[in-house]
């Protein structure tokens, strides 16, 4: 979605729908709102005075101007008593959903009506644009009959403060990049397994790399054999779909150093393999490439914003199927790192492909690794659907990632990586076993991947709960959420700001 800015007096703006924020408890219109009120002959004053609009969080009211203003409609959105970036994002999402219903083509947000503190113009423009673009997302689907599918194609952040133009347009630019990345990730997750095979995941990743001139390679089965990627090959061996490993280098700095590695789980569909999953809701396993989607989405955002930082994206991708050639419980495989793994459960396949993904990221020079994966059902039990689980081997690096998530407005929570958990995944007959049993399943699943990161600072993000919404959420419809796309992007952007070029 296009997110642009304009410097103009609010009463002169001509649009389908002008959206103004109203604080809870405001008894008479202030600032921009009072200018509008005058033109509307006191309509807003009387609504506020009579308590017909209270300004409660996400309360909305649409007024038609019937020629009293150049804009066709004025939409009031409640901000609650103390608006935050979070609540403004939510208010913008609410506004756009109403706009979609009313078949509006454009929404204009009047920045001043949301701004408490003028030093926050960039962040507030960012919050408004992002909330609108994320809240307005729809997955197109494949119905033959034409379905109602209206899109708001343009969101404008309007300000009358010309000295803030640069901040406001930077905020809009970041919002546009982050939401484009997130919505791309959502599309990839929502696309079913027969239309988003490993080859098609590779195509989607390569399309982003080519769009922004990033270096890339796609490893085929033979390449994986040469590298000894027994984890990825093992998972793929039961499927008719050949595995792919996609590696993309975003070179934003002069030298290939301080490389931030993003490794995303790209299981195009997870049946569980021979350790077959139950049928109920198995269709949701089209989303088992949510980690890959977040990584691809983050690259889309970085391609647009071009920060001076180096990012390496690695996506090991396969389909996990049961068949006569599939891995079996008890099989022992040898990973690229040389470590052997006893496969006790073929449904614990994510960690097998990620083991090789992490080793390959190290081989290509990753100095820091974040892996993103729909790894365990256990993380849903522990944290539910709103919070991503975090496991790490490095306190400083995890701090940086936790801050990036907070900045991005995504909820994450760190789980412990105490030594006894590592005992749970030691095998009697191999270096590791691929499940540590039911207890602490998200921690042992994470630590399995951490074994392959070795000494490299590493953070694991388990998005099995967050990457798929069972029902509509504040910023996302049902289906793929694009979880962690923005956190990865913020993490990379933050390093760019800190990097002192030689
Ligand atoms: N892809 C699943 C995890 C998952 C569960 C994602 C629910 C999204 C929603 C993963 O491959 C898996 O099957 N994990 C197993 C691991 C177990 C066998 C150790 C699980 O969580 O049951
Ligand atoms: Mn599985
Ligand atoms: Zn899986």
PDB file of C-alpha atoms in Angstrom, residues 60-343:
ATOM      1  CA  UNK A  60     -15.432   5.441  15.635  1.00  0.00           C
ATOM      2  CA  UNK A  61     -17.963   7.775  14.052  1.00  0.00           C
ATOM      3  CA  UNK A  62     -18.258   8.847  10.437  1.00  0.00           C
ATOM      4  CA  UNK A  63     -19.733  12.214   9.449  1.00  0.00           C
ATOM      5  CA  UNK A  64     -20.552  13.212   5.877  1.00  0.00           C
ATOM      6  CA  UNK A  65     -19.611  16.801   5.137  1.00  0.00           C
ATOM      7  CA  UNK A  66     -22.059  17.430   2.270  1.00  0.00           C
ATOM      8  CA  UNK A  67     -19.893  20.101   0.739  1.00  0.00           C
ATOM      9  CA  UNK A  68     -19.059  21.990   3.912  1.00  0.00           C
ATOM     10  CA  UNK A  69     -15.497  20.788   3.536  1.00  0.00           C
ATOM     11  CA  UNK A  70     -13.556  19.598   0.475  1.00  0.00           C
ATOM     12  CA  UNK A  71     -13.342  16.118   2.096  1.00  0.00           C
ATOM     13  CA  UNK A  72     -16.345  13.861   1.647  1.00  0.00           C
ATOM     14  CA  UNK A  73     -16.248  12.226   5.084  1.00  0.00           C
ATOM     15  CA  UNK A  74     -14.744  12.912   8.461  1.00  0.00           C
ATOM     16  CA  UNK A  75     -14.035   9.859  10.551  1.00  0.00           C
ATOM     17  CA  UNK A  76     -13.443  10.297  14.259  1.00  0.00           C
ATOM     18  CA  UNK A  77     -11.470   7.549  16.008  1.00  0.00           C
ATOM     19  CA  UNK A  78     -11.164   7.328  19.753  1.00  0.00           C
ATOM     20  CA  UNK A  79      -7.643   7.146  21.183  1.00  0.00           C
ATOM     21  CA  UNK A  80      -8.472   6.441  24.827  1.00  0.00           C
ATOM     22  CA  UNK A  81      -7.009   8.530  27.631  1.00  0.00           C
ATOM     23  CA  UNK A  82      -3.331   8.016  26.947  1.00  0.00           C
ATOM     24  CA  UNK A  83      -2.595   7.123  23.356  1.00  0.00           C
ATOM     25  CA  UNK A  84       0.544   5.091  22.697  1.00  0.00           C
ATOM     26  CA  UNK A  85       2.125   4.068  19.383  1.00  0.00           C
ATOM     27  CA  UNK A  86       0.463   0.720  19.986  1.00  0.00           C
ATOM     28  CA  UNK A  87      -3.018   2.140  20.429  1.00  0.00           C
ATOM     29  CA  UNK A  88      -2.606   4.555  17.508  1.00  0.00           C
ATOM     30  CA  UNK A  89      -1.602   1.622  15.298  1.00  0.00           C
ATOM     31  CA  UNK A  90      -4.766  -0.148  16.447  1.00  0.00           C
ATOM     32  CA  UNK A  91      -6.893   2.955  15.845  1.00  0.00           C
ATOM     33  CA  UNK A  92      -5.516   3.272  12.305  1.00  0.00           C
ATOM     34  CA  UNK A  93      -6.280  -0.405  11.655  1.00  0.00           C
ATOM     35  CA  UNK A  94      -9.836   0.097  12.890  1.00  0.00           C
ATOM     36  CA  UNK A  95     -10.245   3.157  10.692  1.00  0.00           C
ATOM     37  CA  UNK A  96      -9.095   1.374   7.569  1.00  0.00           C
ATOM     38  CA  UNK A  97     -11.431  -1.559   8.165  1.00  0.00           C
ATOM     39  CA  UNK A  98     -14.336   0.868   8.244  1.00  0.00           C
ATOM     40  CA  UNK A  99     -12.935   2.511   5.141  1.00  0.00           C
ATOM     41  CA  UNK A 100     -12.840  -0.878   3.417  1.00  0.00           C
ATOM     42  CA  UNK A 101     -16.473  -1.454   4.311  1.00  0.00           C
ATOM     43  CA  UNK A 102     -17.462   1.954   2.976  1.00  0.00           C
ATOM     44  CA  UNK A 103     -15.470   1.304  -0.226  1.00  0.00           C
ATOM     45  CA  UNK A 104     -13.237   4.269   0.386  1.00  0.00           C
ATOM     46  CA  UNK A 105     -10.233   4.580  -1.986  1.00  0.00           C
ATOM     47  CA  UNK A 106      -8.095   6.812   0.149  1.00  0.00           C
ATOM     48  CA  UNK A 107      -7.700   7.594   3.837  1.00  0.00           C
ATOM     49  CA  UNK A 108      -5.996  10.728   5.068  1.00  0.00           C
ATOM     50  CA  UNK A 109      -4.820  10.794   8.675  1.00  0.00           C
ATOM     51  CA  UNK A 110      -4.468  14.200  10.239  1.00  0.00           C
ATOM     52  CA  UNK A 111      -1.198  13.772  12.144  1.00  0.00           C
ATOM     53  CA  UNK A 112      -1.721  16.653  14.563  1.00  0.00           C
ATOM     54  CA  UNK A 113      -4.794  15.028  16.017  1.00  0.00           C
ATOM     55  CA  UNK A 114      -2.711  12.047  17.202  1.00  0.00           C
ATOM     56  CA  UNK A 115       0.396  13.924  18.235  1.00  0.00           C
ATOM     57  CA  UNK A 116       0.815  14.664  21.909  1.00  0.00           C
ATOM     58  CA  UNK A 117       4.491  15.458  21.630  1.00  0.00           C
ATOM     59  CA  UNK A 118       5.756  17.042  18.414  1.00  0.00           C
ATOM     60  CA  UNK A 119       9.180  15.388  18.787  1.00  0.00           C
ATOM     61  CA  UNK A 120       7.434  12.126  17.962  1.00  0.00           C
ATOM     62  CA  UNK A 121       6.244  13.053  14.479  1.00  0.00           C
ATOM     63  CA  UNK A 122       8.280  10.320  12.754  1.00  0.00           C
ATOM     64  CA  UNK A 123       7.195   7.554  15.110  1.00  0.00           C
ATOM     65  CA  UNK A 124       3.566   8.653  15.032  1.00  0.00           C
ATOM     66  CA  UNK A 125       3.508   8.821  11.217  1.00  0.00           C
ATOM     67  CA  UNK A 126       5.090   5.355  11.242  1.00  0.00           C
ATOM     68  CA  UNK A 127       2.471   4.009  13.670  1.00  0.00           C
ATOM     69  CA  UNK A 128      -0.438   5.427  11.661  1.00  0.00           C
ATOM     70  CA  UNK A 129       0.801   4.191   8.303  1.00  0.00           C
ATOM     71  CA  UNK A 130       1.765   0.783   9.596  1.00  0.00           C
ATOM     72  CA  UNK A 131      -1.497   0.288  11.485  1.00  0.00           C
ATOM     73  CA  UNK A 132      -3.488   1.164   8.390  1.00  0.00           C
ATOM     74  CA  UNK A 133      -1.464  -0.958   5.981  1.00  0.00           C
ATOM     75  CA  UNK A 134      -1.438  -3.993   8.291  1.00  0.00           C
ATOM     76  CA  UNK A 135      -5.078  -3.630   9.308  1.00  0.00           C
ATOM     77  CA  UNK A 136      -6.156  -3.252   5.676  1.00  0.00           C
ATOM     78  CA  UNK A 137      -4.498  -6.486   4.557  1.00  0.00           C
ATOM     79  CA  UNK A 138      -6.618  -9.144   2.840  1.00  0.00           C
ATOM     80  CA  UNK A 139      -5.553 -12.412   1.252  1.00  0.00           C
ATOM     81  CA  UNK A 140      -6.975 -12.522  -2.209  1.00  0.00           C
ATOM     82  CA  UNK A 141      -7.703 -16.234  -2.361  1.00  0.00           C
ATOM     83  CA  UNK A 142      -8.694 -18.279  -5.398  1.00  0.00           C
ATOM     84  CA  UNK A 143     -12.469 -18.215  -5.696  1.00  0.00           C
ATOM     85  CA  UNK A 144     -13.723 -18.383  -9.272  1.00  0.00           C
ATOM     86  CA  UNK A 145     -16.792 -16.302  -8.469  1.00  0.00           C
ATOM     87  CA  UNK A 146     -15.896 -12.695  -7.960  1.00  0.00           C
ATOM     88  CA  UNK A 147     -15.803 -11.895  -4.249  1.00  0.00           C
ATOM     89  CA  UNK A 148     -16.072  -8.523  -2.664  1.00  0.00           C
ATOM     90  CA  UNK A 149     -12.500  -7.367  -2.640  1.00  0.00           C
ATOM     91  CA  UNK A 150     -12.164  -3.678  -2.134  1.00  0.00           C
ATOM     92  CA  UNK A 151      -8.709  -2.260  -1.323  1.00  0.00           C
ATOM     93  CA  UNK A 152      -7.869   1.167   0.001  1.00  0.00           C
ATOM     94  CA  UNK A 153      -4.928   1.912  -2.290  1.00  0.00           C
ATOM     95  CA  UNK A 154      -3.597   4.987  -0.657  1.00  0.00           C
ATOM     96  CA  UNK A 155      -2.999   6.227   2.846  1.00  0.00           C
ATOM     97  CA  UNK A 156      -1.817   9.779   3.378  1.00  0.00           C
ATOM     98  CA  UNK A 157      -0.378  11.281   6.533  1.00  0.00           C
ATOM     99  CA  UNK A 158      -1.237  14.959   6.501  1.00  0.00           C
ATOM    100  CA  UNK A 159       0.508  17.562   8.590  1.00  0.00           C
ATOM    101  CA  UNK A 160       0.312  21.329   8.637  1.00  0.00           C
ATOM    102  CA  UNK A 161       3.719  21.600  10.321  1.00  0.00           C
ATOM    103  CA  UNK A 162       6.099  22.189   7.428  1.00  0.00           C
ATOM    104  CA  UNK A 163       9.175  22.006   9.681  1.00  0.00           C
ATOM    105  CA  UNK A 164       8.290  18.362  10.393  1.00  0.00           C
ATOM    106  CA  UNK A 165       7.978  17.305   6.799  1.00  0.00           C
ATOM    107  CA  UNK A 166      11.211  15.296   6.775  1.00  0.00           C
ATOM    108  CA  UNK A 167      10.336  13.345   9.938  1.00  0.00           C
ATOM    109  CA  UNK A 168       6.818  12.639   8.780  1.00  0.00           C
ATOM    110  CA  UNK A 169       7.867  11.369   5.387  1.00  0.00           C
ATOM    111  CA  UNK A 170      10.608   9.198   6.908  1.00  0.00           C
ATOM    112  CA  UNK A 171       7.981   7.689   9.219  1.00  0.00           C
ATOM    113  CA  UNK A 172       5.696   7.034   6.260  1.00  0.00           C
ATOM    114  CA  UNK A 173       8.538   5.476   4.273  1.00  0.00           C
ATOM    115  CA  UNK A 174       9.416   3.091   7.119  1.00  0.00           C
ATOM    116  CA  UNK A 175       5.738   2.229   7.591  1.00  0.00           C
ATOM    117  CA  UNK A 176       5.390   1.451   3.901  1.00  0.00           C
ATOM    118  CA  UNK A 177       8.491  -0.759   3.852  1.00  0.00           C
ATOM    119  CA  UNK A 178       7.658  -2.638   7.063  1.00  0.00           C
ATOM    120  CA  UNK A 179       4.046  -3.228   6.102  1.00  0.00           C
ATOM    121  CA  UNK A 180       4.970  -4.309   2.576  1.00  0.00           C
ATOM    122  CA  UNK A 181       7.385  -6.840   4.091  1.00  0.00           C
ATOM    123  CA  UNK A 182       4.853  -8.072   6.641  1.00  0.00           C
ATOM    124  CA  UNK A 183       2.044  -8.332   4.106  1.00  0.00           C
ATOM    125  CA  UNK A 184       4.326 -10.204   1.707  1.00  0.00           C
ATOM    126  CA  UNK A 185       5.097 -12.665   4.509  1.00  0.00           C
ATOM    127  CA  UNK A 186       1.347 -13.041   5.122  1.00  0.00           C
ATOM    128  CA  UNK A 187       0.693 -13.792   1.460  1.00  0.00           C
ATOM    129  CA  UNK A 188       3.393 -16.465   1.468  1.00  0.00           C
ATOM    130  CA  UNK A 189       1.981 -18.070   4.623  1.00  0.00           C
ATOM    131  CA  UNK A 190      -1.613 -17.954   3.369  1.00  0.00           C
ATOM    132  CA  UNK A 191      -0.747 -19.565   0.036  1.00  0.00           C
ATOM    133  CA  UNK A 192      -1.542 -23.284   0.278  1.00  0.00           C
ATOM    134  CA  UNK A 193       1.027 -26.058   0.152  1.00  0.00           C
ATOM    135  CA  UNK A 194       0.347 -27.021  -3.463  1.00  0.00           C
ATOM    136  CA  UNK A 195       1.046 -23.464  -4.593  1.00  0.00           C
ATOM    137  CA  UNK A 196       3.914 -22.710  -2.214  1.00  0.00           C
ATOM    138  CA  UNK A 197       6.258 -25.666  -2.623  1.00  0.00           C
ATOM    139  CA  UNK A 198       9.964 -25.403  -1.769  1.00  0.00           C
ATOM    140  CA  UNK A 199      10.591 -24.398  -5.399  1.00  0.00           C
ATOM    141  CA  UNK A 200       7.961 -21.684  -5.123  1.00  0.00           C
ATOM    142  CA  UNK A 201       9.345 -20.474  -1.799  1.00  0.00           C
ATOM    143  CA  UNK A 202      12.694 -20.204  -3.596  1.00  0.00           C
ATOM    144  CA  UNK A 203      11.046 -18.255  -6.438  1.00  0.00           C
ATOM    145  CA  UNK A 204       9.455 -15.841  -3.964  1.00  0.00           C
ATOM    146  CA  UNK A 205      12.778 -15.265  -2.202  1.00  0.00           C
ATOM    147  CA  UNK A 206      14.675 -14.856  -5.464  1.00  0.00           C
ATOM    148  CA  UNK A 207      12.080 -12.356  -6.694  1.00  0.00           C
ATOM    149  CA  UNK A 208      12.846 -10.123  -3.698  1.00  0.00           C
ATOM    150  CA  UNK A 209      16.608 -10.537  -4.170  1.00  0.00           C
ATOM    151  CA  UNK A 210      16.347  -9.606  -7.850  1.00  0.00           C
ATOM    152  CA  UNK A 211      14.036  -6.678  -7.190  1.00  0.00           C
ATOM    153  CA  UNK A 212      16.672  -5.056  -4.994  1.00  0.00           C
ATOM    154  CA  UNK A 213      19.830  -6.356  -6.650  1.00  0.00           C
ATOM    155  CA  UNK A 214      20.857  -8.695  -3.831  1.00  0.00           C
ATOM    156  CA  UNK A 215      23.255 -11.587  -4.414  1.00  0.00           C
ATOM    157  CA  UNK A 216      21.584 -14.997  -4.158  1.00  0.00           C
ATOM    158  CA  UNK A 217      21.970 -18.714  -4.728  1.00  0.00           C
ATOM    159  CA  UNK A 218      19.574 -21.654  -4.623  1.00  0.00           C
ATOM    160  CA  UNK A 219      21.102 -24.975  -3.636  1.00  0.00           C
ATOM    161  CA  UNK A 220      19.658 -28.090  -5.275  1.00  0.00           C
ATOM    162  CA  UNK A 221      19.620 -31.640  -3.922  1.00  0.00           C
ATOM    163  CA  UNK A 222      23.016 -32.446  -5.503  1.00  0.00           C
ATOM    164  CA  UNK A 223      24.599 -29.388  -3.861  1.00  0.00           C
ATOM    165  CA  UNK A 224      23.152 -30.437  -0.524  1.00  0.00           C
ATOM    166  CA  UNK A 225      24.560 -33.922  -0.997  1.00  0.00           C
ATOM    167  CA  UNK A 226      28.038 -32.493  -1.597  1.00  0.00           C
ATOM    168  CA  UNK A 227      27.736 -30.409   1.553  1.00  0.00           C
ATOM    169  CA  UNK A 228      26.475 -33.368   3.566  1.00  0.00           C
ATOM    170  CA  UNK A 229      23.213 -31.713   4.575  1.00  0.00           C
ATOM    171  CA  UNK A 230      21.680 -34.861   6.017  1.00  0.00           C
ATOM    172  CA  UNK A 231      19.095 -32.928   8.027  1.00  0.00           C
ATOM    173  CA  UNK A 232      17.491 -31.102   5.136  1.00  0.00           C
ATOM    174  CA  UNK A 233      17.873 -34.079   2.788  1.00  0.00           C
ATOM    175  CA  UNK A 234      16.445 -36.419   5.388  1.00  0.00           C
ATOM    176  CA  UNK A 235      13.266 -34.422   5.821  1.00  0.00           C
ATOM    177  CA  UNK A 236      12.897 -33.980   2.051  1.00  0.00           C
ATOM    178  CA  UNK A 237      13.416 -37.652   1.184  1.00  0.00           C
ATOM    179  CA  UNK A 238       9.783 -38.626   1.752  1.00  0.00           C
ATOM    180  CA  UNK A 239       8.420 -36.019  -0.637  1.00  0.00           C
ATOM    181  CA  UNK A 240       8.046 -35.745  -4.398  1.00  0.00           C
ATOM    182  CA  UNK A 241       8.969 -32.067  -4.040  1.00  0.00           C
ATOM    183  CA  UNK A 242      12.710 -31.468  -4.271  1.00  0.00           C
ATOM    184  CA  UNK A 243      14.214 -29.453  -1.389  1.00  0.00           C
ATOM    185  CA  UNK A 244      15.742 -26.023  -1.937  1.00  0.00           C
ATOM    186  CA  UNK A 245      18.114 -23.995   0.154  1.00  0.00           C
ATOM    187  CA  UNK A 246      17.986 -20.316  -0.602  1.00  0.00           C
ATOM    188  CA  UNK A 247      20.793 -17.977   0.486  1.00  0.00           C
ATOM    189  CA  UNK A 248      20.595 -14.230  -0.074  1.00  0.00           C
ATOM    190  CA  UNK A 249      23.206 -11.620   0.783  1.00  0.00           C
ATOM    191  CA  UNK A 250      22.060  -8.101   1.461  1.00  0.00           C
ATOM    192  CA  UNK A 251      25.343  -6.200   1.360  1.00  0.00           C
ATOM    193  CA  UNK A 252      24.656  -2.808   2.853  1.00  0.00           C
ATOM    194  CA  UNK A 253      28.183  -2.151   4.126  1.00  0.00           C
ATOM    195  CA  UNK A 254      31.541  -1.932   2.383  1.00  0.00           C
ATOM    196  CA  UNK A 255      32.994  -5.186   3.675  1.00  0.00           C
ATOM    197  CA  UNK A 256      31.272  -8.485   4.344  1.00  0.00           C
ATOM    198  CA  UNK A 257      31.764  -8.318   8.094  1.00  0.00           C
ATOM    199  CA  UNK A 258      29.494  -8.045  11.139  1.00  0.00           C
ATOM    200  CA  UNK A 259      27.070 -10.207   9.244  1.00  0.00           C
ATOM    201  CA  UNK A 260      23.619 -10.649  10.721  1.00  0.00           C
ATOM    202  CA  UNK A 261      22.273 -14.063   9.716  1.00  0.00           C
ATOM    203  CA  UNK A 262      18.539 -14.739   9.463  1.00  0.00           C
ATOM    204  CA  UNK A 263      17.628 -18.413   9.128  1.00  0.00           C
ATOM    205  CA  UNK A 264      13.968 -19.199   8.434  1.00  0.00           C
ATOM    206  CA  UNK A 265      12.218 -22.559   8.646  1.00  0.00           C
ATOM    207  CA  UNK A 266      10.730 -23.249   5.231  1.00  0.00           C
ATOM    208  CA  UNK A 267       8.625 -26.398   5.581  1.00  0.00           C
ATOM    209  CA  UNK A 268       6.120 -25.886   2.764  1.00  0.00           C
ATOM    210  CA  UNK A 269       3.738 -28.375   4.385  1.00  0.00           C
ATOM    211  CA  UNK A 270       4.168 -30.435   7.524  1.00  0.00           C
ATOM    212  CA  UNK A 271       2.176 -33.667   7.668  1.00  0.00           C
ATOM    213  CA  UNK A 272       4.444 -34.922  10.447  1.00  0.00           C
ATOM    214  CA  UNK A 273       5.912 -37.534   8.104  1.00  0.00           C
ATOM    215  CA  UNK A 274       5.745 -41.146   9.341  1.00  0.00           C
ATOM    216  CA  UNK A 275       4.992 -39.726  12.813  1.00  0.00           C
ATOM    217  CA  UNK A 276       1.842 -38.462  11.113  1.00  0.00           C
ATOM    218  CA  UNK A 277      -0.117 -35.586  12.611  1.00  0.00           C
ATOM    219  CA  UNK A 278      -3.809 -35.998  13.443  1.00  0.00           C
ATOM    220  CA  UNK A 279      -6.122 -34.765  10.690  1.00  0.00           C
ATOM    221  CA  UNK A 280      -7.855 -32.044  12.659  1.00  0.00           C
ATOM    222  CA  UNK A 281      -6.604 -28.627  11.488  1.00  0.00           C
ATOM    223  CA  UNK A 282      -3.723 -30.201   9.622  1.00  0.00           C
ATOM    224  CA  UNK A 283      -4.461 -27.716   6.832  1.00  0.00           C
ATOM    225  CA  UNK A 284      -2.935 -25.002   9.043  1.00  0.00           C
ATOM    226  CA  UNK A 285       0.434 -26.625   8.378  1.00  0.00           C
ATOM    227  CA  UNK A 286       0.515 -24.660   5.112  1.00  0.00           C
ATOM    228  CA  UNK A 287       1.930 -22.074   7.503  1.00  0.00           C
ATOM    229  CA  UNK A 288       4.961 -24.106   8.492  1.00  0.00           C
ATOM    230  CA  UNK A 289       7.106 -21.816   6.371  1.00  0.00           C
ATOM    231  CA  UNK A 290       6.222 -18.791   8.515  1.00  0.00           C
ATOM    232  CA  UNK A 291       9.867 -18.408   9.519  1.00  0.00           C
ATOM    233  CA  UNK A 292      10.977 -18.355   5.886  1.00  0.00           C
ATOM    234  CA  UNK A 293       8.194 -15.864   5.146  1.00  0.00           C
ATOM    235  CA  UNK A 294       9.351 -13.540   7.940  1.00  0.00           C
ATOM    236  CA  UNK A 295      12.907 -13.641   6.602  1.00  0.00           C
ATOM    237  CA  UNK A 296      11.765 -12.932   3.032  1.00  0.00           C
ATOM    238  CA  UNK A 297       9.477 -10.160   4.312  1.00  0.00           C
ATOM    239  CA  UNK A 298      12.326  -8.585   6.265  1.00  0.00           C
ATOM    240  CA  UNK A 299      14.472  -8.597   3.104  1.00  0.00           C
ATOM    241  CA  UNK A 300      11.665  -6.828   1.264  1.00  0.00           C
ATOM    242  CA  UNK A 301      11.678  -4.120   3.945  1.00  0.00           C
ATOM    243  CA  UNK A 302      15.490  -3.807   3.889  1.00  0.00           C
ATOM    244  CA  UNK A 303      15.547  -3.710   0.095  1.00  0.00           C
ATOM    245  CA  UNK A 304      13.279  -0.678   0.233  1.00  0.00           C
ATOM    246  CA  UNK A 305      15.051   1.118   3.082  1.00  0.00           C
ATOM    247  CA  UNK A 306      18.655   0.222   2.190  1.00  0.00           C
ATOM    248  CA  UNK A 307      20.309   0.439   5.621  1.00  0.00           C
ATOM    249  CA  UNK A 308      24.106   0.149   5.810  1.00  0.00           C
ATOM    250  CA  UNK A 309      24.260  -3.281   7.388  1.00  0.00           C
ATOM    251  CA  UNK A 310      25.065  -6.773   6.150  1.00  0.00           C
ATOM    252  CA  UNK A 311      22.345  -9.385   6.292  1.00  0.00           C
ATOM    253  CA  UNK A 312      22.556 -12.989   5.209  1.00  0.00           C
ATOM    254  CA  UNK A 313      19.270 -14.817   4.772  1.00  0.00           C
ATOM    255  CA  UNK A 314      19.238 -18.612   4.671  1.00  0.00           C
ATOM    256  CA  UNK A 315      16.086 -20.615   4.051  1.00  0.00           C
ATOM    257  CA  UNK A 316      16.220 -24.414   4.175  1.00  0.00           C
ATOM    258  CA  UNK A 317      13.029 -25.587   2.520  1.00  0.00           C
ATOM    259  CA  UNK A 318      11.374 -28.986   2.157  1.00  0.00           C
ATOM    260  CA  UNK A 319       8.006 -30.701   2.356  1.00  0.00           C
ATOM    261  CA  UNK A 320       7.529 -33.174   5.233  1.00  0.00           C
ATOM    262  CA  UNK A 321       5.609 -36.182   3.896  1.00  0.00           C
ATOM    263  CA  UNK A 322       5.099 -39.825   4.826  1.00  0.00           C
ATOM    264  CA  UNK A 323       6.003 -42.278   2.077  1.00  0.00           C
ATOM    265  CA  UNK A 324       8.034 -45.359   1.269  1.00  0.00           C
ATOM    266  CA  UNK A 325      11.130 -43.209   1.071  1.00  0.00           C
ATOM    267  CA  UNK A 326      10.481 -41.094   4.164  1.00  0.00           C
ATOM    268  CA  UNK A 327      12.611 -40.903   7.296  1.00  0.00           C
ATOM    269  CA  UNK A 328      11.475 -43.327   9.981  1.00  0.00           C
ATOM    270  CA  UNK A 329      11.595 -43.057  13.750  1.00  0.00           C
ATOM    271  CA  UNK A 330      14.916 -44.485  14.895  1.00  0.00           C
ATOM    272  CA  UNK A 331      16.811 -43.459  11.760  1.00  0.00           C
ATOM    273  CA  UNK A 332      20.144 -41.798  12.366  1.00  0.00           C
ATOM    274  CA  UNK A 333      21.265 -39.031  10.052  1.00  0.00           C
ATOM    275  CA  UNK A 334      24.476 -37.023   9.708  1.00  0.00           C
ATOM    276  CA  UNK A 335      24.142 -33.250   9.450  1.00  0.00           C
ATOM    277  CA  UNK A 336      26.395 -30.817   7.602  1.00  0.00           C
ATOM    278  CA  UNK A 337      28.185 -30.027  10.880  1.00  0.00           C
ATOM    279  CA  UNK A 338      29.168 -33.683  11.226  1.00  0.00           C
ATOM    280  CA  UNK A 339      26.875 -34.136  14.225  1.00  0.00           C
ATOM    281  CA  UNK A 340      24.689 -37.225  14.073  1.00  0.00           C
ATOM    282  CA  UNK A 341      21.025 -37.115  15.029  1.00  0.00           C
ATOM    283  CA  UNK A 342      18.743 -39.898  16.152  1.00  0.00           C
ATOM    284  CA  UNK A 343      15.340 -39.135  14.646  1.00  0.00           C
TER     285      UNK A 343
END
